[in-house]
Coordinates of N, CA and C in Angstrom, one line a residue:
M235 N -99.2 38.1 -62.6 CA -98.6 38.4 -61.4 C -98.1 37.1 -60.7
R236 N -96.9 37.2 -60.2 CA -96.3 36.1 -59.5 C -96.9 35.8 -58.2
E237 N -97.0 34.5 -57.8 CA -97.5 34.1 -56.5 C -96.4 33.5 -55.7
L238 N -96.1 34.1 -54.6 CA -95.1 33.7 -53.6 C -95.8 33.1 -52.4
R239 N -95.9 31.8 -52.4 CA -96.7 31.2 -51.3 C -96.1 29.8 -51.0
F240 N -96.1 29.5 -49.7 CA -95.7 28.2 -49.3 C -96.7 27.6 -48.3
Q241 N -96.8 26.3 -48.2 CA -97.8 25.7 -47.4 C -97.0 24.7 -46.5
F242 N -97.3 24.8 -45.2 CA -96.7 23.9 -44.2 C -97.6 22.7 -44.0
N243 N -97.0 21.5 -43.8 CA -97.8 20.3 -43.5 C -98.5 20.4 -42.2
E244 N -97.9 21.2 -41.2 CA -98.5 21.4 -39.9 C -98.0 22.7 -39.4
M245 N -98.8 23.5 -38.7 CA -98.4 24.8 -38.1 C -98.1 24.6 -36.6
V246 N -98.4 23.5 -36.0 CA -98.1 23.3 -34.6 C -97.5 21.9 -34.5
I247 N -96.4 21.8 -33.8 CA -95.8 20.5 -33.4 C -96.1 20.3 -31.9
D248 N -96.8 19.2 -31.6 CA -97.1 18.8 -30.2 C -96.1 17.7 -29.8
Y249 N -95.1 18.1 -29.0 CA -94.2 17.1 -28.5 C -94.9 16.1 -27.6
G250 N -96.0 16.4 -27.1 CA -96.7 15.5 -26.1 C -96.0 15.5 -24.8
T251 N -96.0 14.4 -24.1 CA -95.2 14.3 -22.8 C -93.9 13.7 -23.1
I252 N -92.8 14.4 -22.8 CA -91.5 13.9 -23.1 C -90.6 14.0 -21.8
Q253 N -89.6 13.1 -21.7 CA -88.8 13.1 -20.5 C -87.8 14.2 -20.6
K254 N -87.4 14.7 -19.4 CA -86.3 15.7 -19.2 C -85.1 15.2 -20.0
D255 N -84.4 16.1 -20.7 CA -83.2 15.8 -21.4 C -83.4 14.9 -22.6
A256 N -84.7 14.7 -23.0 CA -85.0 13.9 -24.2 C -84.6 14.7 -25.5
D257 N -84.6 14.0 -26.6 CA -84.3 14.7 -27.9 C -85.4 15.7 -28.2
G258 N -85.0 17.0 -28.3 CA -85.9 18.0 -28.6 C -85.9 18.5 -30.0
N259 N -85.3 17.7 -30.9 CA -85.3 18.1 -32.4 C -86.6 17.7 -33.1
R260 N -87.1 18.6 -33.8 CA -88.3 18.4 -34.6 C -88.2 19.2 -35.9
S261 N -89.0 19.1 -36.8 CA -89.0 19.9 -38.0 C -90.4 20.2 -38.6
F262 N -90.5 21.4 -39.2 CA -91.7 21.7 -39.9 C -91.4 21.6 -41.4
S263 N -92.2 20.8 -42.1 CA -92.0 20.6 -43.5 C -93.0 21.5 -44.2
F264 N -92.5 22.0 -45.4 CA -93.3 22.9 -46.2 C -93.0 22.7 -47.7
T265 N -93.9 23.2 -48.5 CA -93.8 23.1 -49.9 C -94.0 24.5 -50.5
N266 N -93.2 24.9 -51.5 CA -93.5 26.1 -52.2 C -94.6 25.8 -53.2
V267 N -95.8 26.3 -53.0 CA -97.0 26.1 -53.8 C -97.2 27.3 -54.8
G268 N -96.3 28.2 -54.8 CA -96.4 29.4 -55.7 C -95.7 29.1 -57.0
D269 N -95.5 30.2 -57.7 CA -94.8 30.0 -59.0 C -93.5 30.8 -59.1
A270 N -92.9 31.1 -58.0 CA -91.7 31.8 -58.0 C -90.8 31.3 -56.8
P271 N -89.5 31.5 -56.8 CA -88.7 31.0 -55.7 C -89.0 31.8 -54.4
I272 N -89.0 31.0 -53.3 CA -89.2 31.7 -52.0 C -87.9 31.6 -51.2
V273 N -87.5 32.8 -50.6 CA -86.3 32.9 -49.9 C -86.7 33.2 -48.4
I274 N -86.3 32.3 -47.5 CA -86.5 32.6 -46.1 C -85.3 33.3 -45.6
S275 N -85.6 34.6 -45.2 CA -84.5 35.5 -44.7 C -84.1 35.3 -43.3
D276 N -85.1 34.9 -42.5 CA -84.8 34.8 -41.0 C -85.9 33.9 -40.4
V277 N -85.5 33.2 -39.3 CA -86.3 32.4 -38.5 C -86.0 32.7 -37.0
K278 N -87.0 33.2 -36.3 CA -86.8 33.7 -34.9 C -87.7 32.9 -33.9
A279 N -87.1 32.5 -32.8 CA -87.8 31.8 -31.7 C -88.2 32.8 -30.7
S280 N -89.2 32.5 -29.9 CA -89.7 33.4 -28.8 C -88.8 33.4 -27.6
C281 N -87.9 32.4 -27.5 CA -87.0 32.5 -26.4 C -85.7 31.7 -26.7
G282 N -84.7 31.8 -25.9 CA -83.4 31.2 -26.1 C -83.4 29.6 -26.0
C283 N -84.5 29.1 -25.4 CA -84.6 27.6 -25.2 C -85.0 26.9 -26.5
T284 N -85.3 27.7 -27.5 CA -85.7 27.1 -28.8 C -84.8 27.6 -29.9
V285 N -84.2 26.7 -30.6 CA -83.2 27.1 -31.6 C -83.7 26.7 -33.0
P286 N -84.2 27.6 -33.9 CA -84.7 27.2 -35.2 C -83.5 27.3 -36.2
T287 N -83.7 26.5 -37.3 CA -82.7 26.6 -38.4 C -83.6 26.7 -39.7
K288 N -83.0 27.4 -40.7 CA -83.7 27.7 -41.9 C -83.0 27.0 -43.1
P289 N -83.7 26.8 -44.2 CA -83.0 26.2 -45.4 C -82.1 27.3 -45.9
K290 N -81.0 26.8 -46.6 CA -80.1 27.7 -47.2 C -80.5 27.8 -48.7
G291 N -80.5 29.0 -49.2 CA -80.9 29.3 -50.6 C -82.4 29.3 -50.8
P292 N -82.8 29.6 -52.1 CA -84.2 29.7 -52.4 C -84.8 28.3 -52.6
I293 N -86.1 28.3 -52.3 CA -86.9 27.0 -52.5 C -87.7 27.3 -53.7
M294 N -87.5 26.5 -54.7 CA -88.1 26.7 -56.0 C -89.5 26.2 -56.0
P295 N -90.4 26.7 -57.0 CA -91.8 26.2 -57.0 C -91.8 24.7 -57.1
G296 N -92.7 24.1 -56.3 CA -92.9 22.6 -56.2 C -91.9 21.9 -55.3
E297 N -90.8 22.6 -54.9 CA -89.9 22.0 -53.9 C -90.4 22.0 -52.5
S298 N -89.9 21.1 -51.7 CA -90.2 21.0 -50.3 C -88.9 21.3 -49.5
A299 N -89.0 21.8 -48.3 CA -87.9 22.0 -47.4 C -88.4 22.0 -46.0
Q300 N -87.5 22.2 -45.0 CA -87.9 22.1 -43.6 C -87.3 23.3 -42.8
I301 N -88.0 23.6 -41.8 CA -87.6 24.5 -40.7 C -87.3 23.6 -39.5
G302 N -86.0 23.5 -39.1 CA -85.7 22.7 -38.0 C -85.9 23.5 -36.7
V303 N -86.2 22.7 -35.7 CA -86.4 23.3 -34.3 C -85.8 22.4 -33.3
K304 N -85.0 23.0 -32.4 CA -84.4 22.2 -31.3 C -84.9 22.9 -30.0
Y305 N -85.7 22.2 -29.3 CA -86.1 22.7 -28.0 C -85.3 22.0 -26.9
K306 N -84.8 22.9 -26.0 CA -84.0 22.4 -24.9 C -84.9 21.8 -23.8
T307 N -84.8 20.5 -23.6 CA -85.7 19.8 -22.7 C -85.1 19.6 -21.3
N308 N -84.3 20.5 -20.9 CA -83.7 20.4 -19.6 C -84.5 21.0 -18.4
K309 N -85.7 21.6 -18.7 CA -86.5 22.1 -17.7 C -87.9 21.4 -17.7
V310 N -88.3 21.0 -16.5 CA -89.6 20.3 -16.3 C -90.7 21.3 -16.4
G311 N -91.8 20.9 -17.0 CA -93.0 21.7 -17.1 C -93.6 21.8 -18.5
A312 N -94.7 22.4 -18.6 CA -95.4 22.6 -19.9 C -94.7 23.8 -20.6
F313 N -94.7 23.7 -21.9 CA -94.2 24.8 -22.7 C -95.0 25.0 -24.0
T314 N -95.0 26.3 -24.4 CA -95.6 26.6 -25.7 C -94.7 27.8 -26.2
K315 N -94.1 27.5 -27.4 CA -93.2 28.5 -28.0 C -93.5 28.8 -29.4
T316 N -93.2 30.0 -29.8 CA -93.5 30.4 -31.2 C -92.2 30.6 -32.0
I317 N -92.3 30.2 -33.3 CA -91.2 30.4 -34.2 C -91.8 31.3 -35.4
T318 N -91.1 32.4 -35.6 CA -91.6 33.3 -36.7 C -90.7 33.1 -37.9
V319 N -91.3 32.8 -39.0 CA -90.6 32.6 -40.3 C -90.8 33.9 -41.1
I320 N -89.6 34.5 -41.5 CA -89.7 35.8 -42.3 C -89.2 35.4 -43.7
S321 N -90.0 35.8 -44.7 CA -89.6 35.4 -46.1 C -90.1 36.4 -47.1
N322 N -89.8 36.2 -48.4 CA -90.3 37.0 -49.4 C -91.7 36.6 -49.9
A323 N -92.4 35.7 -49.2 CA -93.7 35.3 -49.6 C -94.7 36.4 -49.6
D324 N -95.9 36.2 -50.2 CA -96.9 37.2 -50.3 C -97.3 37.6 -48.8
V325 N -97.3 36.6 -47.9 CA -97.5 36.8 -46.5 C -96.1 36.7 -45.9
P326 N -95.5 37.8 -45.6 CA -94.0 37.7 -45.3 C -93.7 37.1 -43.9
R327 N -94.7 37.1 -43.0 CA -94.4 36.5 -41.7 C -95.4 35.3 -41.4
T328 N -94.8 34.2 -41.1 CA -95.6 33.0 -40.7 C -95.2 32.6 -39.3
T329 N -96.2 32.3 -38.5 CA -96.0 31.9 -37.1 C -96.3 30.4 -36.9
L330 N -95.3 29.7 -36.4 CA -95.4 28.3 -36.1 C -95.3 28.1 -34.6
K331 N -95.8 27.0 -34.1 CA -95.8 26.8 -32.6 C -95.3 25.4 -32.3
I332 N -94.6 25.3 -31.2 CA -94.3 24.0 -30.6 C -94.9 24.0 -29.2
K333 N -95.3 22.8 -28.7 CA -95.8 22.7 -27.4 C -95.6 21.3 -26.8
G334 N -95.7 21.2 -25.5 CA -95.6 19.9 -24.9 C -95.4 20.0 -23.4
V335 N -95.1 18.9 -22.8 CA -94.8 18.9 -21.3 C -93.6 18.0 -21.1
V336 N -92.6 18.6 -20.4 CA -91.4 17.9 -20.0 C -91.6 17.4 -18.6
V337 N -91.3 16.1 -18.4 CA -91.5 15.5 -17.1 C -90.1 14.9 -16.7
E338 N -90.0 14.7 -15.4 CA -88.8 14.1 -14.8 C -88.6 12.7 -15.5
A339 N -87.3 12.4 -15.8 CA -87.0 11.1 -16.3 C -87.4 10.0 -15.3
A340 N -88.0 8.9 -15.7 CA -88.3 7.8 -14.8 C -87.0 7.2 -14.3
T341 N -86.9 6.9 -13.0 CA -85.7 6.3 -12.4 C -85.8 4.8 -12.6
K342 N -84.7 4.2 -12.9 CA -84.7 2.7 -13.1 C -84.6 2.0 -11.7
L343 N -85.3 0.9 -11.6 CA -85.3 0.1 -10.4 C -83.9 -0.3 -10.0
G344 N -83.6 -0.2 -8.7 CA -82.2 -0.6 -8.3 C -81.2 0.5 -8.3
E345 N -81.6 1.7 -8.6 CA -80.7 2.9 -8.6 C -80.9 3.6 -7.3

């Protein structure tokens, strides 16, 4: 029986404390640890402030790939968002999370 399984290096990305309008790009790395190609059919975010991207094409056994995530850092405050990965794996839905706190950018002296 074929095994369709992938393993993420981390299931939660903690942005920590970042400044407003800072770079919100991060990525979840994973490896196909099964014995058949994995196809990610969709990646959905819990809100419009988070834009995920998925690999194109199948991920072959032993290969690694990434799910990209861009969080819009234009609002100050704490955030926790979920990203749902839908694939042909034995467990068809995988939930990933991003979290952190966006703070006002520090003002430079003399401005």
